[in-house]
């Protein structure tokens, strides 16, 4: 079934405002996006909460992040053909802003905010849930990414420099070598060790240690 | 008017679950907190959106962060006397967990999640808005913190090392000296210059430049 946003706007001006990028001027979708972002987060949370009574908060948080991240919302926006309906200023038009993930994701959030103002909570919830329902399986069944990828994405997401992996030692006979690697995350002033039977596995272990230390620092 | 959570629970077990910290065992408030966090964020967003039709998205975001941060929610929890009603495991009891901001803020969020499940969206919205309404003025009128404080808090919030300020030059006659300072943020690989008629003002200018660069990196 193709993705559709089922709400019919009583006030078409609200829908139009949701699709006006800030490059068009002062009257744009940024405020609606602020509201829609919170709604999208709630609908995803509620859907996962109800659907997975045995999932713990960590799983729910991870799944929700997959459901509402910029790339995921941009995919929805594309399926709804929001790109074609976007109002962009001349600069963004020229540089292909209607294809950019951030602009598309924001437009979807703004549309959700507009829907809430137009039709109220229940109507908005119904429209968004219908879309999210089709994505629950993909989100909850996706493979966990390996630690090196997770660490890289975490740092990239904050605009921080990437980690450096240094081979510090290799021990043992050729058929049973152990590699020691240090993962250096300058941004967090971290040096974490990892060992494994291949250099790659040692790097994964070191990255996992770094992720843990970063998580500890964040949650105090 | 003293703070009160006006919702009367039909299902008292839900309220009780909201006040069970994870230190008591597997049946605890973490899932409800996950749900409540999203609700609290939405109610704050919606309240600010409606109350300040001329505020831009940046202002709304900043105000909302002040309204729903851990310290602010812990304050609400204290005014609701949630600390006295918390169920804690023996370790947390001994170490005074009922006074800790993070535990109190989580309990308030969990209570909001429980209220949503118990009474539905409108009842929950009403109970939370009544509390937030009394805080709107404080949140929107608070002085902006100075750039050095903002930068320090941003880095501390992510568990990153603090910035270093280096005086690089001072120029001009004694009565009209200009100071040049570099703000070094190792975590972001940043060196930002600032100048001013005192060392302190030059540091503030350099910190402001660093904040701007960090914000640019984040928003792409």
Coordinates of C-alpha atoms in Angstrom, one line a residue:
Chain A
X1 CA 0.0 0.0 0.0
X2 CA 1.5 3.3 -1.0
X3 CA 2.2 5.9 1.8
X4 CA -0.5 8.5 2.1
X5 CA -1.3 11.3 4.5
X6 CA -5.0 10.7 5.0
X7 CA -6.0 14.0 6.7
X8 CA -8.1 16.3 4.6
X9 CA -7.3 19.9 5.6
X10 CA -10.3 22.1 6.4
X11 CA -7.9 25.1 6.2
X12 CA -5.7 24.7 3.1
X13 CA -3.6 27.7 4.1
X14 CA -2.2 25.7 7.0
X15 CA -1.2 22.9 4.6
X16 CA 0.4 25.4 2.3
X17 CA 2.3 27.1 5.2
X18 CA 3.7 23.7 6.2
X19 CA 5.3 23.4 2.8
X20 CA 6.9 26.8 2.7
X21 CA 10.6 26.6 3.4
X22 CA 12.3 29.4 5.2
X23 CA 14.2 30.3 2.0
X24 CA 10.9 31.8 0.8
X25 CA 10.7 34.5 3.5
X26 CA 9.5 35.2 7.0
X27 CA 6.2 33.4 6.5
X28 CA 7.5 29.8 6.5
X29 CA 7.1 26.4 8.1
X30 CA 9.7 26.6 10.9
X31 CA 7.2 27.1 13.7
X32 CA 4.9 24.3 12.5
X33 CA 8.0 22.1 12.3
X34 CA 8.7 22.8 15.9
X35 CA 5.2 21.7 16.9
X36 CA 5.2 18.7 14.5
X37 CA 8.6 17.4 15.7
X38 CA 7.1 16.9 19.2
X39 CA 4.0 15.3 17.8
X40 CA 5.9 12.9 15.6
X41 CA 8.0 11.9 18.6
X42 CA 5.0 11.2 20.7
X43 CA 3.2 9.2 18.1
X44 CA 6.2 7.0 17.5
X45 CA 6.7 6.6 21.3
X46 CA 3.1 5.7 21.9
X47 CA 3.0 3.2 19.0
X48 CA 6.1 1.4 20.2
X49 CA 5.0 1.5 23.8
X50 CA 1.7 -0.2 23.0
X51 CA 3.0 -2.6 20.5
X52 CA 5.9 -4.0 22.6
X53 CA 4.8 -4.4 26.2
X54 CA 8.0 -6.4 27.0
X55 CA 10.5 -4.0 25.4
X56 CA 12.6 -2.0 27.9
X57 CA 13.1 1.7 27.7
X58 CA 16.5 1.3 26.0
X59 CA 15.0 -0.7 23.1
X60 CA 12.0 1.7 22.8
X61 CA 14.4 4.7 22.7
X62 CA 16.5 3.0 20.0
X63 CA 13.6 2.0 17.9
X64 CA 12.0 5.4 18.1
X65 CA 15.3 7.1 17.0
X66 CA 15.3 4.9 13.9
X67 CA 11.6 5.7 13.2
X68 CA 11.9 9.5 13.5
X69 CA 15.4 10.3 12.4
X70 CA 16.0 12.8 9.6
X71 CA 16.6 10.1 6.9
X72 CA 13.5 8.1 7.9
X73 CA 11.2 11.2 7.9
X74 CA 12.7 12.3 4.6
X75 CA 11.8 8.9 3.1
X76 CA 8.3 9.4 4.2
X77 CA 8.2 12.9 2.7
X78 CA 9.4 11.5 -0.6
X79 CA 6.8 8.8 -0.6
X80 CA 4.2 11.6 0.0
X81 CA 5.7 13.5 -2.9
X82 CA 6.3 16.5 -0.6
X83 CA 9.3 17.5 -2.6
X84 CA 7.2 18.5 -5.6
X85 CA 4.9 20.5 -3.4
X86 CA 7.6 22.4 -1.5
X87 CA 7.8 26.2 -1.8
X88 CA 11.5 27.1 -1.9
X89 CA 13.4 30.3 -2.4
X90 CA 15.4 30.8 -5.6
X91 CA 18.7 29.7 -4.0
X92 CA 17.4 26.5 -2.6
X93 CA 15.5 25.8 -5.8
X94 CA 18.7 26.0 -7.8
X95 CA 20.7 23.9 -5.5
X96 CA 18.1 21.2 -5.4
X97 CA 16.7 21.8 -1.9
X98 CA 13.6 19.7 -2.7
X99 CA 15.8 16.7 -2.7
X100 CA 17.6 17.4 0.6
X101 CA 16.8 15.2 3.6
X102 CA 16.8 17.9 6.2
X103 CA 14.3 20.1 4.2
X104 CA 12.1 17.1 3.4
X105 CA 12.1 15.8 7.0
X106 CA 11.2 19.3 8.3
X107 CA 8.4 19.6 5.8
X108 CA 6.9 16.3 7.0
X109 CA 7.1 17.5 10.6
X110 CA 5.5 20.8 9.7
X111 CA 2.7 19.0 7.9
X112 CA 2.0 17.0 11.0
X113 CA 2.0 20.2 13.1
X114 CA -0.4 21.8 10.6
X115 CA -2.7 18.7 10.7
X116 CA -2.8 19.0 14.5
X117 CA -3.9 22.6 14.4
X118 CA -6.4 21.8 11.6
X119 CA -8.0 18.7 12.8
X120 CA -7.0 18.2 16.4
X121 CA -5.2 15.4 18.3
X122 CA -7.2 12.4 17.2
X123 CA -7.1 13.2 13.5
X124 CA -3.4 14.0 13.5
X125 CA -2.6 10.8 15.5
X126 CA -4.6 8.7 13.1
X127 CA -2.8 10.1 10.0
X128 CA 0.6 9.7 11.4
X129 CA 0.1 6.3 13.0
X130 CA -1.2 5.0 9.7
X131 CA 2.2 5.8 8.2
X132 CA 4.3 4.6 11.2
X133 CA 2.4 1.3 11.4
X134 CA 3.9 0.3 8.1
X135 CA 7.4 0.9 9.5
X136 CA 7.3 -0.8 12.8
X137 CA 8.7 -4.1 11.6
X138 CA 11.6 -2.5 9.7
X139 CA 12.5 -0.5 12.7
X140 CA 12.4 -3.2 15.3
X141 CA 13.9 -5.9 13.2
X142 CA 16.9 -4.0 11.8
X143 CA 20.2 -5.4 12.7
X144 CA 22.1 -3.5 15.3
X145 CA 25.0 -1.7 13.6
X146 CA 28.5 -2.8 14.6
X147 CA 30.3 -0.7 17.2
X148 CA 32.7 1.0 14.8
X149 CA 29.8 2.1 12.6
X150 CA 27.8 3.3 15.7
X151 CA 30.7 5.2 17.0
X152 CA 31.4 6.8 13.7
X153 CA 27.8 7.8 13.3
X154 CA 27.6 9.2 16.8
X155 CA 30.6 11.5 16.1
X156 CA 29.5 12.5 12.6
X157 CA 26.1 13.3 14.0
X158 CA 27.7 15.9 16.3
X159 CA 30.1 17.2 13.7
X160 CA 33.1 15.8 15.6
X161 CA 36.3 14.4 14.2
X162 CA 36.3 10.6 13.5
X163 CA 38.1 8.1 15.9
X164 CA 41.6 6.9 15.2
X165 CA 42.5 3.2 15.6
X166 CA 46.1 2.4 16.5
X167 CA 47.5 -1.2 16.6
X168 CA 49.4 -1.2 19.8
X169 CA 50.6 -4.9 19.9
X170 CA 50.1 -8.3 18.4
X171 CA 50.9 -11.4 20.5
X172 CA 51.0 -15.1 20.2
X173 CA 51.9 -17.6 17.6
X174 CA 50.8 -17.1 14.0
X175 CA 47.8 -19.4 14.1
X176 CA 46.5 -17.9 17.4
X177 CA 47.5 -14.3 17.2
X178 CA 45.9 -11.7 19.5
X179 CA 45.7 -8.1 18.3
X180 CA 45.6 -5.1 20.7
X181 CA 44.1 -1.9 19.4
X182 CA 43.5 1.5 21.0
X183 CA 40.6 3.6 19.9
X184 CA 41.3 7.3 20.3
X185 CA 38.3 9.7 20.4
X186 CA 40.0 13.1 20.6
X187 CA 36.6 14.9 21.1
X188 CA 35.9 13.0 24.3
X189 CA 39.6 12.8 25.4
X190 CA 39.2 9.0 25.3
X191 CA 41.7 6.1 24.7
X192 CA 40.0 2.7 24.9
X193 CA 41.7 -0.6 24.5
X194 CA 40.3 -3.7 22.7
X195 CA 41.7 -7.1 21.8
X196 CA 40.7 -9.7 19.3
X197 CA 41.8 -12.5 17.0
X198 CA 41.9 -10.1 14.1
X199 CA 42.8 -6.5 13.8
X200 CA 39.2 -5.8 12.8
X201 CA 37.7 -7.6 15.8
X202 CA 40.1 -5.7 18.1
X203 CA 39.0 -2.5 16.6
X204 CA 35.3 -3.4 17.1
X205 CA 36.1 -4.3 20.8
X206 CA 37.8 -0.9 21.3
X207 CA 35.0 1.0 19.6
X208 CA 32.5 -0.8 21.9
X209 CA 34.5 0.2 24.9
X210 CA 34.5 3.8 23.7
X211 CA 30.8 3.8 23.1
X212 CA 30.2 2.6 26.7
X213 CA 32.4 5.3 28.1
X214 CA 30.6 8.0 26.1
X215 CA 27.2 6.6 27.3
X216 CA 28.4 6.7 30.9
X217 CA 29.6 10.2 30.6
X218 CA 26.2 11.3 29.2
X219 CA 24.0 9.6 31.7
X220 CA 26.2 10.5 34.6
Chain B
X1 CA -1.3 28.7 44.0
X2 CA 0.6 25.6 45.0
X3 CA 1.5 23.1 42.2
X4 CA -0.9 20.2 42.0
X5 CA -1.3 17.3 39.6
X6 CA -5.1 17.5 39.1
X7 CA -5.7 14.2 37.5
X8 CA -7.5 11.6 39.6
X9 CA -6.4 8.1 38.6
X10 CA -9.1 5.6 37.8
X11 CA -6.4 2.9 38.0
X12 CA -4.3 3.5 41.1
X13 CA -1.9 0.8 40.0
X14 CA -0.8 3.0 37.1
X15 CA 0.1 5.8 39.4
X16 CA 1.9 3.5 41.7
X17 CA 3.9 2.1 38.8
X18 CA 4.9 5.6 37.8
X19 CA 6.6 6.1 41.2
X20 CA 8.6 2.8 41.2
X21 CA 12.2 3.5 40.5
X22 CA 14.2 0.8 38.6
X23 CA 16.2 0.1 41.8
X24 CA 13.1 -1.7 43.1
X25 CA 13.2 -4.3 40.4
X26 CA 12.0 -5.3 36.9
X27 CA 8.5 -3.8 37.4
X28 CA 9.4 -0.1 37.4
X29 CA 8.6 3.3 35.8
X30 CA 11.1 3.3 33.0
X31 CA 8.6 2.6 30.2
X32 CA 6.1 5.1 31.5
X33 CA 8.9 7.6 31.6
X34 CA 9.7 7.0 28.0
X35 CA 6.1 7.7 27.1
X36 CA 5.8 10.7 29.5
X37 CA 8.9 12.3 28.2
X38 CA 7.3 12.6 24.7
X39 CA 4.1 14.0 26.2
X40 CA 5.8 16.5 28.4
X41 CA 7.8 17.7 25.3
X42 CA 4.6 18.1 23.3
X43 CA 2.6 19.9 25.9
X44 CA 5.4 22.4 26.4
X45 CA 5.8 22.9 22.7
X46 CA 2.1 23.4 22.1
X47 CA 1.8 25.8 25.0
X48 CA 4.6 28.0 23.8
X49 CA 3.5 27.8 20.1
X50 CA 0.0 29.0 21.0
X51 CA 1.1 31.7 23.5
X52 CA 3.8 33.3 21.4
X53 CA 2.6 33.6 17.8
X54 CA 5.5 35.9 16.9
X55 CA 8.3 33.8 18.4
X56 CA 10.6 32.1 16.0
X57 CA 11.5 28.4 16.1
X58 CA 14.8 29.2 17.8
X59 CA 13.2 31.0 20.7
X60 CA 10.5 28.3 21.1
X61 CA 13.2 25.6 21.2
X62 CA 15.2 27.5 23.8
X63 CA 12.2 28.2 26.0
X64 CA 11.0 24.6 25.8
X65 CA 14.4 23.4 26.8
X66 CA 14.2 25.5 29.9
X67 CA 10.7 24.3 30.7
X68 CA 11.4 20.6 30.4
X69 CA 15.0 20.1 31.4
X70 CA 15.9 17.8 34.2
X71 CA 16.2 20.5 36.9
X72 CA 12.9 22.1 35.9
X73 CA 11.0 18.8 36.0
X74 CA 12.7 17.9 39.3
X75 CA 11.4 21.2 40.7
X76 CA 7.9 20.3 39.7
X77 CA 8.3 16.8 41.2
X78 CA 9.4 18.4 44.5
X79 CA 6.4 20.7 44.5
X80 CA 4.2 17.7 44.0
X81 CA 6.0 15.9 46.9
X82 CA 6.8 13.0 44.6
X83 CA 10.0 12.3 46.5
X84 CA 8.0 11.2 49.5
X85 CA 5.9 8.8 47.4
X86 CA 8.8 7.3 45.4
X87 CA 9.5 3.6 45.7
X88 CA 13.2 3.1 45.8
X89 CA 15.5 0.0 46.2
X90 CA 17.6 -0.2 49.4
X91 CA 20.7 1.2 47.8
X92 CA 19.0 4.3 46.4
X93 CA 17.1 4.8 49.6
X94 CA 20.3 4.9 51.6
X95 CA 22.1 7.3 49.2
X96 CA 19.1 9.7 49.2
X97 CA 17.8 8.9 45.7
X98 CA 14.5 10.6 46.5
X99 CA 16.3 13.9 46.4
X100 CA 18.2 13.3 43.1
X101 CA 17.1 15.5 40.2
X102 CA 17.3 12.7 37.6
X103 CA 15.1 10.4 39.6
X104 CA 12.6 13.0 40.5
X105 CA 12.4 14.3 36.9
X106 CA 11.9 10.8 35.6
X107 CA 9.2 10.1 38.1
X108 CA 7.3 13.2 37.0
X109 CA 7.5 12.1 33.4
X110 CA 6.4 8.6 34.3
X111 CA 3.4 10.1 36.1
X112 CA 2.5 12.0 33.0
X113 CA 2.8 8.8 30.9
X114 CA 0.6 7.0 33.4
X115 CA -2.0 9.8 33.4
X116 CA -2.2 9.5 29.6
X117 CA -2.9 5.8 29.7
X118 CA -5.3 6.3 32.5
X119 CA -7.3 9.3 31.3
X120 CA -6.4 9.9 27.7
X121 CA -5.0 12.8 25.9
X122 CA -7.2 15.6 27.0
X123 CA -7.1 14.7 30.7
X124 CA -3.3 14.4 30.6
X125 CA -2.9 17.6 28.6
X126 CA -5.0 19.5 31.0
X127 CA -3.1 18.3 34.1
X128 CA 0.3 19.1 32.6
X129 CA -0.7 22.4 31.0
X130 CA -2.0 23.6 34.4
X131 CA 1.5 23.2 35.8
X132 CA 3.4 24.6 32.8
X133 CA 1.1 27.6 32.6
X134 CA 2.5 28.9 35.9
X135 CA 6.0 28.6 34.5
X136 CA 5.7 30.3 31.1
X137 CA 6.7 33.7 32.3
X138 CA 9.8 32.5 34.2
X139 CA 10.9 30.5 31.2
X140 CA 10.4 33.2 28.5
X141 CA 11.7 36.1 30.6
X142 CA 14.8 34.6 32.0
X143 CA 18.0 36.4 31.0
X144 CA 20.0 34.7 28.3
X145 CA 23.1 33.3 29.9
X146 CA 26.4 34.9 28.7
X147 CA 28.2 33.0 25.9
X148 CA 31.0 31.7 28.2
X149 CA 28.4 30.1 30.5
X150 CA 26.5 28.7 27.6
X151 CA 29.6 27.2 26.0
X152 CA 30.6 25.7 29.4
X153 CA 27.2 24.2 29.9
X154 CA 27.0 22.8 26.4
X155 CA 30.3 21.0 26.9
X156 CA 29.6 19.8 30.4
X157 CA 26.2 18.5 29.2
X158 CA 28.0 16.2 26.8
X159 CA 30.7 15.2 29.2
X160 CA 33.4 17.0 27.2
X161 CA 36.4 18.9 28.5
X162 CA 36.0 22.6 29.1
X163 CA 37.3 25.3 26.7
X164 CA 40.6 27.1 27.2
X165 CA 41.0 30.8 26.8
X166 CA 44.3 32.2 25.7
X167 CA 45.2 35.9 25.6
X168 CA 47.0 36.3 22.3
X169 CA 47.6 40.0 22.2
X170 CA 46.7 43.4 23.7
X171 CA 47.0 46.5 21.6
X172 CA 46.6 50.3 21.9
X173 CA 47.2 52.9 24.6
X174 CA 46.4 52.1 28.2
X175 CA 43.1 54.0 28.2
X176 CA 41.9 52.3 25.1
X177 CA 43.4 48.9 25.1
X178 CA 42.0 46.1 23.0
X179 CA 42.5 42.5 24.0
X180 CA 42.6 39.5 21.6
X181 CA 41.6 36.1 23.0
X182 CA 41.4 32.7 21.4
X183 CA 38.9 30.2 22.7
X184 CA 40.1 26.7 22.2
X185 CA 37.5 23.9 22.2
X186 CA 39.5 20.7 21.8
X187 CA 36.5 18.5 21.5
X188 CA 35.3 20.3 18.4
X189 CA 38.8 21.0 17.0
X190 CA 38.0 24.7 17.2
X191 CA 40.0 27.9 17.7
X192 CA 37.9 31.0 17.7
X193 CA 39.2 34.6 18.1
X194 CA 37.5 37.4 20.0
X195 CA 38.4 40.9 20.8
X196 CA 37.2 43.4 23.4
X197 CA 38.1 46.3 25.7
X198 CA 38.7 43.9 28.6
X199 CA 40.0 40.4 28.7
X200 CA 36.6 39.3 30.0
X201 CA 34.8 40.8 27.1
X202 CA 37.3 39.4 24.6
X203 CA 36.6 35.9 26.1
X204 CA 32.9 36.4 25.8
X205 CA 33.3 37.3 22.1
X206 CA 35.5 34.3 21.5
X207 CA 33.0 32.0 23.3
X208 CA 30.2 33.5 21.2
X209 CA 32.1 32.7 18.0
X210 CA 32.7 29.2 19.2
X211 CA 29.0 28.6 20.0
X212 CA 28.1 29.8 16.5
X213 CA 30.6 27.4 14.8
X214 CA 29.3 24.5 16.9
X215 CA 25.7 25.4 16.0
X216 CA 26.6 25.5 12.3
X217 CA 28.3 22.2 12.5
X218 CA 25.2 20.7 14.1
X219 CA 22.7 22.1 11.7
X220 CA 24.8 21.5 8.6

